PDB file of C-alpha atoms in Angstrom:
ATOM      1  CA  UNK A   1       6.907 -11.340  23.052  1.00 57.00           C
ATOM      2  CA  UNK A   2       6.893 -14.736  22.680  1.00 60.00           C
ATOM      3  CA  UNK A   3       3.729 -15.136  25.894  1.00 68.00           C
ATOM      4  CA  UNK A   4       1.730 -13.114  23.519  1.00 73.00           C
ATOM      5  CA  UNK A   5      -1.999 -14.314  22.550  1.00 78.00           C
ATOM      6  CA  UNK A   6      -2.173 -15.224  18.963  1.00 88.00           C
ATOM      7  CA  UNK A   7      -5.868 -16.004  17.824  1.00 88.00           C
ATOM      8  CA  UNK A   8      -7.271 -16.789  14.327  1.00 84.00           C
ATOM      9  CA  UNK A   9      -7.823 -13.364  13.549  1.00 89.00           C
ATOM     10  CA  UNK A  10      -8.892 -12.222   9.692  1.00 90.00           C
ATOM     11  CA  UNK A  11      -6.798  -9.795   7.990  1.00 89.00           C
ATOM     12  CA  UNK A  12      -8.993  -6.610   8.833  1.00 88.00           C
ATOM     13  CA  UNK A  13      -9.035  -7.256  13.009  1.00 91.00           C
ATOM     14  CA  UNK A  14      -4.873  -7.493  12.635  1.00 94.00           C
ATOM     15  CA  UNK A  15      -3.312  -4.850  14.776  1.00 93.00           C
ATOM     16  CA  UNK A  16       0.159  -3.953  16.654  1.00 93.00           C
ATOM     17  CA  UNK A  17      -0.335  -7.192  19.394  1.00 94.00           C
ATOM     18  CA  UNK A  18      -0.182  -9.125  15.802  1.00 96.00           C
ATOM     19  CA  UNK A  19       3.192  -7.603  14.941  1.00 96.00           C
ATOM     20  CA  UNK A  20       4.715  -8.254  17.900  1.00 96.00           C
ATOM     21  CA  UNK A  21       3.351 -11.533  18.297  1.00 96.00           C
ATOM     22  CA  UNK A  22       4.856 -12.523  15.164  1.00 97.00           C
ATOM     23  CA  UNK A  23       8.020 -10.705  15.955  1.00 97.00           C
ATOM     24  CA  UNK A  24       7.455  -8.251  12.761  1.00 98.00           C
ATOM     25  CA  UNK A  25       8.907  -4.539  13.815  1.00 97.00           C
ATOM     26  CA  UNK A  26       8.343  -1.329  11.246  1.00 98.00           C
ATOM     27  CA  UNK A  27      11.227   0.998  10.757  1.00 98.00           C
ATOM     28  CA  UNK A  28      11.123   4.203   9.107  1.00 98.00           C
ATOM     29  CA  UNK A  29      13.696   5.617   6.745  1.00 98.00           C
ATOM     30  CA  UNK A  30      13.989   8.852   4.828  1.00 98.00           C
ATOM     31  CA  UNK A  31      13.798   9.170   1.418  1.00 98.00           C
ATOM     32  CA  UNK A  32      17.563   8.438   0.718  1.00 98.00           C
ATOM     33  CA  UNK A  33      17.721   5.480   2.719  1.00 98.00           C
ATOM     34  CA  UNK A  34      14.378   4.093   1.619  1.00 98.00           C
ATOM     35  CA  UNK A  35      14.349   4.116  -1.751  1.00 98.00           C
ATOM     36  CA  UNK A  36      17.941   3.969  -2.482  1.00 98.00           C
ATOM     37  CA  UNK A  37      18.816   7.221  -4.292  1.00 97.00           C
ATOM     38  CA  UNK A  38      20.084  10.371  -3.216  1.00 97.00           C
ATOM     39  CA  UNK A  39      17.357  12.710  -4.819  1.00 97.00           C
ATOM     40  CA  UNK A  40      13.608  11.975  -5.867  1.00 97.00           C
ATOM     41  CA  UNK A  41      12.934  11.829  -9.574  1.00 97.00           C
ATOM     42  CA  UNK A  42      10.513  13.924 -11.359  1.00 97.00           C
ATOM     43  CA  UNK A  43       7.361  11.837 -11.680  1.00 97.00           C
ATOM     44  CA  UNK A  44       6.527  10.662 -14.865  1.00 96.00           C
ATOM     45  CA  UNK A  45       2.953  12.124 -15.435  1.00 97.00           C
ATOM     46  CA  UNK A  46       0.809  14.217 -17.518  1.00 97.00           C
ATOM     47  CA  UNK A  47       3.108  17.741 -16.625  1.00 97.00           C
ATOM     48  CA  UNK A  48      -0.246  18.904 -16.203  1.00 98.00           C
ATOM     49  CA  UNK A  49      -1.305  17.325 -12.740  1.00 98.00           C
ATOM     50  CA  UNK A  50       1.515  19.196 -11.342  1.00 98.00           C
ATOM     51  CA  UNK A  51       0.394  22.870 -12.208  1.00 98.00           C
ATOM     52  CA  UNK A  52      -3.184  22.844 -12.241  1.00 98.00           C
ATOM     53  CA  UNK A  53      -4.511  22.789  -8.313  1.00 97.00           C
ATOM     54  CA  UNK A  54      -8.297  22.671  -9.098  1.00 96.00           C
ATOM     55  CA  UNK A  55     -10.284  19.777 -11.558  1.00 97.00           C
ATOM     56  CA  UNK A  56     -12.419  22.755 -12.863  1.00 97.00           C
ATOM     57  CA  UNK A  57      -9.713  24.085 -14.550  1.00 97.00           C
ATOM     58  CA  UNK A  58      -8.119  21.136 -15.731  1.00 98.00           C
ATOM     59  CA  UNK A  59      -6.967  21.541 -19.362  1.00 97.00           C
ATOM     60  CA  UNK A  60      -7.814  17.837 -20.248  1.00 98.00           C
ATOM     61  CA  UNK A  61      -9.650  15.046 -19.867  1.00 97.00           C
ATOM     62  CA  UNK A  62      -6.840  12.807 -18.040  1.00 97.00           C
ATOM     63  CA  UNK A  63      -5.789  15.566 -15.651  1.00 98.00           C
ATOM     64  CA  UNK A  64      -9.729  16.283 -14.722  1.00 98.00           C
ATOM     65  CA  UNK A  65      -9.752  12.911 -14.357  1.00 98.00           C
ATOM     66  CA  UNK A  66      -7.312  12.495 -11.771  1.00 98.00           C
ATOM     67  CA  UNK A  67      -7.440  15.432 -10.086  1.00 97.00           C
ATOM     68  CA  UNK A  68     -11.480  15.334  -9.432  1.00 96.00           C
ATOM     69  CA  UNK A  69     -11.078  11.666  -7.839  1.00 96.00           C
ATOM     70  CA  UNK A  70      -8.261  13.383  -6.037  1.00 96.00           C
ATOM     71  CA  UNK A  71     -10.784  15.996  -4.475  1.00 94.00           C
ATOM     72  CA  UNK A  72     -13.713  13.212  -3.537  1.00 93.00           C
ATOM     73  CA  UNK A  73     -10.637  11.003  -1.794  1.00 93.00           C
ATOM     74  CA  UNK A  74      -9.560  14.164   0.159  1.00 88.00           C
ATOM     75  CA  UNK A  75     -13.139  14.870   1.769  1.00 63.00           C
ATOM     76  CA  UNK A  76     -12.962  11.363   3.061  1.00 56.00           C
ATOM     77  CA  UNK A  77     -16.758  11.073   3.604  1.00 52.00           C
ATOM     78  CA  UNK A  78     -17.465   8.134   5.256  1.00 52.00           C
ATOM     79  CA  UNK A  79     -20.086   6.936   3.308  1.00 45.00           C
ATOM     80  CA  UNK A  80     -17.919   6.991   0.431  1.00 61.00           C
ATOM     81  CA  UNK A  81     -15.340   4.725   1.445  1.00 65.00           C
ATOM     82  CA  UNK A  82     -15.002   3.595  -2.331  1.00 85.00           C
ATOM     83  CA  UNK A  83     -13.115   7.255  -3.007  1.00 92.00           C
ATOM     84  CA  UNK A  84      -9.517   6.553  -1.847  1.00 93.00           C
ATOM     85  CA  UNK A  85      -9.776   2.904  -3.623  1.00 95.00           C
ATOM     86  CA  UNK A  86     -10.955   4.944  -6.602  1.00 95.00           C
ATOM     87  CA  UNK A  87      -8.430   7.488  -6.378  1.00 96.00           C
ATOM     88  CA  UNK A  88      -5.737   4.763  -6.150  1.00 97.00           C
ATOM     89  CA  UNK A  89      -6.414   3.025  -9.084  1.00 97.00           C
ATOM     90  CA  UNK A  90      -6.624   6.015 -11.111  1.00 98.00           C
ATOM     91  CA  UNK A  91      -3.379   7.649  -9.898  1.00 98.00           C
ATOM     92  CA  UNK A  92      -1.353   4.164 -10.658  1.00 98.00           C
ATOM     93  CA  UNK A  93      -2.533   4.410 -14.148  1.00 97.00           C
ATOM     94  CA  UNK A  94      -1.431   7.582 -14.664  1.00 97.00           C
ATOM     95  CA  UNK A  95       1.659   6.852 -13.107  1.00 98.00           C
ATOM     96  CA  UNK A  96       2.681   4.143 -15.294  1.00 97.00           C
ATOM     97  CA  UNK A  97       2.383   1.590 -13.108  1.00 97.00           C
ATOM     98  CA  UNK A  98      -0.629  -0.736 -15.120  1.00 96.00           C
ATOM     99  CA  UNK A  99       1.591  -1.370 -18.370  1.00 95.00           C
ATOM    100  CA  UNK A 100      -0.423  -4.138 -20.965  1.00 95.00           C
ATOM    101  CA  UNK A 101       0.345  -7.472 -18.903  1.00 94.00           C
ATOM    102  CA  UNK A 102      -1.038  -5.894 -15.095  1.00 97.00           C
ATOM    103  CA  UNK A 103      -3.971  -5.212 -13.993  1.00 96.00           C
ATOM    104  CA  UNK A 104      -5.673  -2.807 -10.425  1.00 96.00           C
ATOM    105  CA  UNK A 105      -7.688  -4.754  -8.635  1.00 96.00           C
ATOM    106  CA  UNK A 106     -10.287  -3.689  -5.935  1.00 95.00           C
ATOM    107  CA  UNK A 107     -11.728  -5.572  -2.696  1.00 93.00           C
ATOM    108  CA  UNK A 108      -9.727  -8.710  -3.872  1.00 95.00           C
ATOM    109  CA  UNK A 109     -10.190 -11.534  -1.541  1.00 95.00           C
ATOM    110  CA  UNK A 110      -7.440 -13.582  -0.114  1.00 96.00           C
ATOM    111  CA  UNK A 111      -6.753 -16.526   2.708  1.00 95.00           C
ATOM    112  CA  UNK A 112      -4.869 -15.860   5.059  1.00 96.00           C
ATOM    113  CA  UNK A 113      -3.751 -19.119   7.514  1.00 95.00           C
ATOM    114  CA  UNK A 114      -3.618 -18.536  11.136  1.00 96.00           C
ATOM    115  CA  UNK A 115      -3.102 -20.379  14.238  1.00 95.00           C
ATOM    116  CA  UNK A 116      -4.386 -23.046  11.940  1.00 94.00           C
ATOM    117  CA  UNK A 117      -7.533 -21.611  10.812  1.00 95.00           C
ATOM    118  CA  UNK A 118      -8.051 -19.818   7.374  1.00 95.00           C
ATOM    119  CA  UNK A 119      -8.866 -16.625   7.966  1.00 95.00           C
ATOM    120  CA  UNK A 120     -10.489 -14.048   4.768  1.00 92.00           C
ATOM    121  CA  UNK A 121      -7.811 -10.918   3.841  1.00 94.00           C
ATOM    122  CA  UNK A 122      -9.518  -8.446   1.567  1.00 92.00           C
ATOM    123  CA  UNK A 123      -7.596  -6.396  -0.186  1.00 95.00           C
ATOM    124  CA  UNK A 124      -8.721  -2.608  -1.309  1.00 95.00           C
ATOM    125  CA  UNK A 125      -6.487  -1.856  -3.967  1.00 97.00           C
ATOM    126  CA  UNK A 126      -4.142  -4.571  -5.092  1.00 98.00           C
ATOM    127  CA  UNK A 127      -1.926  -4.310  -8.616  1.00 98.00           C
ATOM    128  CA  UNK A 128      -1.504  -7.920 -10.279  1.00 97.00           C
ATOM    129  CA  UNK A 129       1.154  -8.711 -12.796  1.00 96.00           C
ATOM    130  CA  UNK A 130       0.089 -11.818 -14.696  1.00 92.00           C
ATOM    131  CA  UNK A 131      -0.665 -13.989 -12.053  1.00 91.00           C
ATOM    132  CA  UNK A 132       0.856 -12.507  -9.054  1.00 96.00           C
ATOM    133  CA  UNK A 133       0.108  -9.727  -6.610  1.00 97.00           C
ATOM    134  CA  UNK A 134       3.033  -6.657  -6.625  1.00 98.00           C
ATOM    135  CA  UNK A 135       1.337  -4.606  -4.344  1.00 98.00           C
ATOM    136  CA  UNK A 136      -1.094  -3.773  -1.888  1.00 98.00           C
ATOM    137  CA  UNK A 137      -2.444  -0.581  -0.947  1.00 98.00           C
ATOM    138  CA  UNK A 138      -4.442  -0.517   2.335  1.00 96.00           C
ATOM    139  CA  UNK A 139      -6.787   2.903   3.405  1.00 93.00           C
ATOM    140  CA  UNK A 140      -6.789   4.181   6.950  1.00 87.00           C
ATOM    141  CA  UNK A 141      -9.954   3.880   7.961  1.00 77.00           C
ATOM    142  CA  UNK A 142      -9.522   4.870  11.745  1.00 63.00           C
ATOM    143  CA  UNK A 143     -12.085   8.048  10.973  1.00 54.00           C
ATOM    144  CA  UNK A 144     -14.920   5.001  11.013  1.00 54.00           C
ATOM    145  CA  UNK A 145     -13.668   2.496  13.142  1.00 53.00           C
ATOM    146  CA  UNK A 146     -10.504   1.873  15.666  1.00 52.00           C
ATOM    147  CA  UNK A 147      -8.114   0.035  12.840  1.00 66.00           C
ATOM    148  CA  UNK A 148      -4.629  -0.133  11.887  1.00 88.00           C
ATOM    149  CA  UNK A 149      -3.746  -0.013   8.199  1.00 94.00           C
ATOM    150  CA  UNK A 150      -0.071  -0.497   8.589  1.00 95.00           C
ATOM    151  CA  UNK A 151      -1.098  -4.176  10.307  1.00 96.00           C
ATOM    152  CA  UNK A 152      -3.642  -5.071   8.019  1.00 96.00           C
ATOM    153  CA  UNK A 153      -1.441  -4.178   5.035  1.00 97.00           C
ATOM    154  CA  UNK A 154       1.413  -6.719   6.476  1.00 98.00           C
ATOM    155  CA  UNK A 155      -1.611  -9.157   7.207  1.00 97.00           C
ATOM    156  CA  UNK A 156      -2.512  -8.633   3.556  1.00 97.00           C
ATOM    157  CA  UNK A 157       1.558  -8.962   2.166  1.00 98.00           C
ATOM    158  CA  UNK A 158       1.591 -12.694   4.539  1.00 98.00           C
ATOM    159  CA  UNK A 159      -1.445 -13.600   2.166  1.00 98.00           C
ATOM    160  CA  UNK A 160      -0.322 -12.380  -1.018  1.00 98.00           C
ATOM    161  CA  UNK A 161       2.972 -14.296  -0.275  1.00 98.00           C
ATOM    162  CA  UNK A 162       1.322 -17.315  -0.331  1.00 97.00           C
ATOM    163  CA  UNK A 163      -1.041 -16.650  -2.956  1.00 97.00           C
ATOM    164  CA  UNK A 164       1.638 -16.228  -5.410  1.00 97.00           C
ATOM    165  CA  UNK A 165       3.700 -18.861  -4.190  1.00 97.00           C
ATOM    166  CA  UNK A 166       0.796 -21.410  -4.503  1.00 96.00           C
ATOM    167  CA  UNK A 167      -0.083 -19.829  -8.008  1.00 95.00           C
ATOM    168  CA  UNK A 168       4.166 -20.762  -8.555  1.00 95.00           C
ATOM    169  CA  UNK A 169       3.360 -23.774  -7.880  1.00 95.00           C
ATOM    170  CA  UNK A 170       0.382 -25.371  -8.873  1.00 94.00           C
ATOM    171  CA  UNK A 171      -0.206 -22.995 -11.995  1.00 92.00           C
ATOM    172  CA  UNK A 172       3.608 -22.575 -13.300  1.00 92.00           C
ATOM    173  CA  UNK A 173       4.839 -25.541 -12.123  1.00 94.00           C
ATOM    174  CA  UNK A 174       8.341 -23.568 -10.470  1.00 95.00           C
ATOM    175  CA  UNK A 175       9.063 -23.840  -7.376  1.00 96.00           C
ATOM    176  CA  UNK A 176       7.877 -21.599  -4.478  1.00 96.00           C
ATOM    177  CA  UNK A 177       9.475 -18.474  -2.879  1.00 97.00           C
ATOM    178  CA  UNK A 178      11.859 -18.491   0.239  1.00 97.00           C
ATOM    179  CA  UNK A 179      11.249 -15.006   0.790  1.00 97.00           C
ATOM    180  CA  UNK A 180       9.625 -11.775  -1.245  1.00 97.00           C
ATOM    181  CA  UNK A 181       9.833  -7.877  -0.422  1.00 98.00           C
ATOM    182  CA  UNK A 182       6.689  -6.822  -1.537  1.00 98.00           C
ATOM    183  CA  UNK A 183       5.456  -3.231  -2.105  1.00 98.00           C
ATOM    184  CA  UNK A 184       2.399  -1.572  -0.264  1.00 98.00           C
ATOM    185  CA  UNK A 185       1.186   1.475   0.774  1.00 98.00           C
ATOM    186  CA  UNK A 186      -1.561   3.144   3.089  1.00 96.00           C
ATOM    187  CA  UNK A 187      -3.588   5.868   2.499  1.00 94.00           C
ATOM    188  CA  UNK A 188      -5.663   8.325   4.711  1.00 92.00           C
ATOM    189  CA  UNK A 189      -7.282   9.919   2.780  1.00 91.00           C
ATOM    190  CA  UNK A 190      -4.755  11.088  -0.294  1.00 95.00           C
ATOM    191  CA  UNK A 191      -1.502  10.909   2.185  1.00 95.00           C
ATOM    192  CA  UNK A 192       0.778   7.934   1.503  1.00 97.00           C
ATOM    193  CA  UNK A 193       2.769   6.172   3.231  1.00 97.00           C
ATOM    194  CA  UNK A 194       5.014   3.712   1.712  1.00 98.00           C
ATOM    195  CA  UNK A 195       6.178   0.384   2.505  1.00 98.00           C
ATOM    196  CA  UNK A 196       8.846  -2.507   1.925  1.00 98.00           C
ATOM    197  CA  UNK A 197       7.449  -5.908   3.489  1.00 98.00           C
ATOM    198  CA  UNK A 198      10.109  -8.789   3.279  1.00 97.00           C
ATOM    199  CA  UNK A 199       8.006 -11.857   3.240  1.00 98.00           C
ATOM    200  CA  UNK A 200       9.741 -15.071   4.313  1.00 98.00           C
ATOM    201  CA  UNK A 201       8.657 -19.093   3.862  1.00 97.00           C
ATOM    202  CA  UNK A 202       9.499 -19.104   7.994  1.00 97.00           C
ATOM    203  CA  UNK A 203       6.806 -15.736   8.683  1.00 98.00           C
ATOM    204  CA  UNK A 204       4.165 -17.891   7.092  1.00 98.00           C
ATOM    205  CA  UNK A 205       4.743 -20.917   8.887  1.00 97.00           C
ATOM    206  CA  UNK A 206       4.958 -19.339  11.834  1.00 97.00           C
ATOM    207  CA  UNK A 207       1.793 -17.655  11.304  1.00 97.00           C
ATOM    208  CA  UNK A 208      -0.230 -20.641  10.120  1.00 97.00           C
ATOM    209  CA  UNK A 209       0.435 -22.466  13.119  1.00 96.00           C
ATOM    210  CA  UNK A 210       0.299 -19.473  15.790  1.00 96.00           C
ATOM    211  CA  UNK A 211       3.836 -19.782  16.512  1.00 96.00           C
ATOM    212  CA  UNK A 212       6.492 -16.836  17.607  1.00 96.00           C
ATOM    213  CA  UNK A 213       9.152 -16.863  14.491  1.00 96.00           C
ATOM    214  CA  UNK A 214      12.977 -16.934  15.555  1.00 94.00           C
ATOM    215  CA  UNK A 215      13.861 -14.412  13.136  1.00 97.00           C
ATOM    216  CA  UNK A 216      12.547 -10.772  13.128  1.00 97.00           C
ATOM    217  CA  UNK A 217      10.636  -9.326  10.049  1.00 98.00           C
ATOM    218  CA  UNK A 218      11.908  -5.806   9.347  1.00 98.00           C
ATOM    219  CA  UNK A 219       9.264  -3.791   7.725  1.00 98.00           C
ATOM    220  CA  UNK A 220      10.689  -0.623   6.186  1.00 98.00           C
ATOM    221  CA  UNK A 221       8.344   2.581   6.075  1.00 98.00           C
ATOM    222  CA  UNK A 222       8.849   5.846   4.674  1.00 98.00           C
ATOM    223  CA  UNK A 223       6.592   9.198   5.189  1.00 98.00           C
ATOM    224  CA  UNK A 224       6.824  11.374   2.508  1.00 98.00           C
ATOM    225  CA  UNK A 225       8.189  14.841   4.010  1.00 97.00           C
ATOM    226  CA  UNK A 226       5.564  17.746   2.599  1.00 97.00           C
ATOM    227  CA  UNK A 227       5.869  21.425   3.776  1.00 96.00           C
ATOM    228  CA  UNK A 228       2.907  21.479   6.364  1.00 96.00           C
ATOM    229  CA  UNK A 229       3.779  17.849   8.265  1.00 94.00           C
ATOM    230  CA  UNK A 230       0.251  18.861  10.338  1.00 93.00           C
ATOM    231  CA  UNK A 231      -1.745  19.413   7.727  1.00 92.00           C
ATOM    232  CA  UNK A 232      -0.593  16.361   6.109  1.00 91.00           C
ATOM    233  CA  UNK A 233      -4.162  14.092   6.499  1.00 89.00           C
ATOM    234  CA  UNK A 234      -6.495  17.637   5.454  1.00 89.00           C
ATOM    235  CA  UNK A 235      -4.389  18.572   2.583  1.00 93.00           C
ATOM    236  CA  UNK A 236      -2.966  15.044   1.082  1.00 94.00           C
ATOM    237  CA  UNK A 237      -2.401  16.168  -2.272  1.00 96.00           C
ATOM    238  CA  UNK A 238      -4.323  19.286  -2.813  1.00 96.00           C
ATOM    239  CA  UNK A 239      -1.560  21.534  -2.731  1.00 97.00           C
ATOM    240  CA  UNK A 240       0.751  21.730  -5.556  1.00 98.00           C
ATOM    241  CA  UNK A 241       3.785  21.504  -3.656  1.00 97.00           C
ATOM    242  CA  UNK A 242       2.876  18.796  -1.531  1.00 97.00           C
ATOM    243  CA  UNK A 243       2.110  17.031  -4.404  1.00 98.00           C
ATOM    244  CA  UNK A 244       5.343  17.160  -6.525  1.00 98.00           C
ATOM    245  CA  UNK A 245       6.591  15.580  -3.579  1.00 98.00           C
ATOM    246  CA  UNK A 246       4.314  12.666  -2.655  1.00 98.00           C
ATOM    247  CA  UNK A 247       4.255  12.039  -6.737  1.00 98.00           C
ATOM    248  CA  UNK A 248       7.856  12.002  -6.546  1.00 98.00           C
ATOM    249  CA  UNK A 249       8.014   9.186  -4.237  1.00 98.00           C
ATOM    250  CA  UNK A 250       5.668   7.064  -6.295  1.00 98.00           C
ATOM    251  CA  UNK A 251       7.992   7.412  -8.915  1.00 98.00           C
ATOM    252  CA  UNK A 252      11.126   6.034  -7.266  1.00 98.00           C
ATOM    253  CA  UNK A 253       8.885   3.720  -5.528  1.00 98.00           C
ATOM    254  CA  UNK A 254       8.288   1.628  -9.166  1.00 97.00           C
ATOM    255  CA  UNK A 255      11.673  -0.136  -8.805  1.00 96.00           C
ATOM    256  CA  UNK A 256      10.040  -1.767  -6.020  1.00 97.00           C
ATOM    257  CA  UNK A 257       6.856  -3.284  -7.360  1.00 97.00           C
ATOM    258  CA  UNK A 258       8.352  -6.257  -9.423  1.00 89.00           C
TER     259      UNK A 258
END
């Protein structure tokens, strides 16, 4: 792997060459393993969103809220890429995740450094505590164009890394980072798929200058297990039942976006 071609290539043209060129495998876990309990907690939400399955009939305004951006993500019209970014940032809300003190943030730009060259990394949903970034989420857009979300979500974790470890530095005058598991997630259309990217000093080095690193990056991945695995892009989280589960897993996902 370490013959590979690395090229200064922005954030959005990263794909599975850049992984292994960069020596950065994913591994997927089950839901035990990956977030570190033995059973998924009930999500904290509005009890509502789990029993109502259409916006119509949503008994108040928060629930029709979420559950019509829900419906517009789910179509996944191309022309309305905005949808799943909306849908995002409305779901983490409700979710608890944007306490006072953090803030969602959409089409963020970032630099990214490679083979010497700075290289743009925007961002479609990003959540930002204070000053620093605590996660990413990236959509799947291969039903416009040929790209990989799980690379361009890592691309986007490198940049964040440094972001926040320059902000460490030159805003609260502590010293950098060595390393940094930082939470992201991918989305086709409402369908997650979760992620734990370990960030470390030596990946971004290695990246800035186009090198291969000596130590592997271990990316972990889970895929939330629903009752009808190949319906999983058409129904997202339409159904009820699939959606206890995926809301489940954003739940005990929190303890990772710190």
């Amino acid at each position: 792997m370490a013959q590979l071609i690395r090229s200064a290539k922005s954030g959005s043209d990263w794909t599975s060459n850049e992984l292994a060129a960069y020596n950065i495998t994913v591994v997927y876990q089950d839901a035990a393993t990956f977030f570190e309990m033995p059973n998924l907690p009930q999500p904290s939400i509005n009890s509502n969103v789990l029993t109502t399955l259409d916006y119509r009939n949503a008994p108040d305004d928060d629930t029709y809220r979420l559950l019509r951006n829900l419906d517009l993500a789910t179509i996944q019209v191309p022309s309305e890429e905005s949808a799943v970014d909306d849908f995002v940032v409305v779901l983490l809300r409700a979710l608890g995740y944007e306490p006072r003190g953090r803030t969602s943030r959409t089409r963020k730009d970032l630099t990214l450094l490679v083979c010497g060259e700075n290289r743009l990394v925007k961002t479609d949903v990003c959540l930002i505590d204070g000053d620093e970034i605590i996660l990413l989420v990236q959509e799947d857009k291969r039903y416009m164009a040929p790209e990989d979300p799980q690379a361009q979500l890592i691309a986007e974790a490198i940049a964040a890394f440094t972001a926040n470890n320059r902000t460490r530095e030159q805003i609260l005058g502590i010293p950098p980072l060595q390393s940094k598991v930082i939470a992201g997630i991918t989305m086709t259309g409402t369908s997650p798929v979760f992620y734990k990217i370990k960030i470390s000093a030596e990946l971004v080095t290695a990246v800035g200058g186009g090198a291969y690193p000596n130590t592997q990056t271990i990316v972990y991945a889970h895929l939330p297990v629903v009752p009808r695995p190949q319906r999983r892009l058409s129904e997202g989280m339409k159904p009820l039942d699939s959606r206890q589960i995926i809301l489940s897993c954003y739940e005990a996902f929190k303890r990772f976006v710190n």
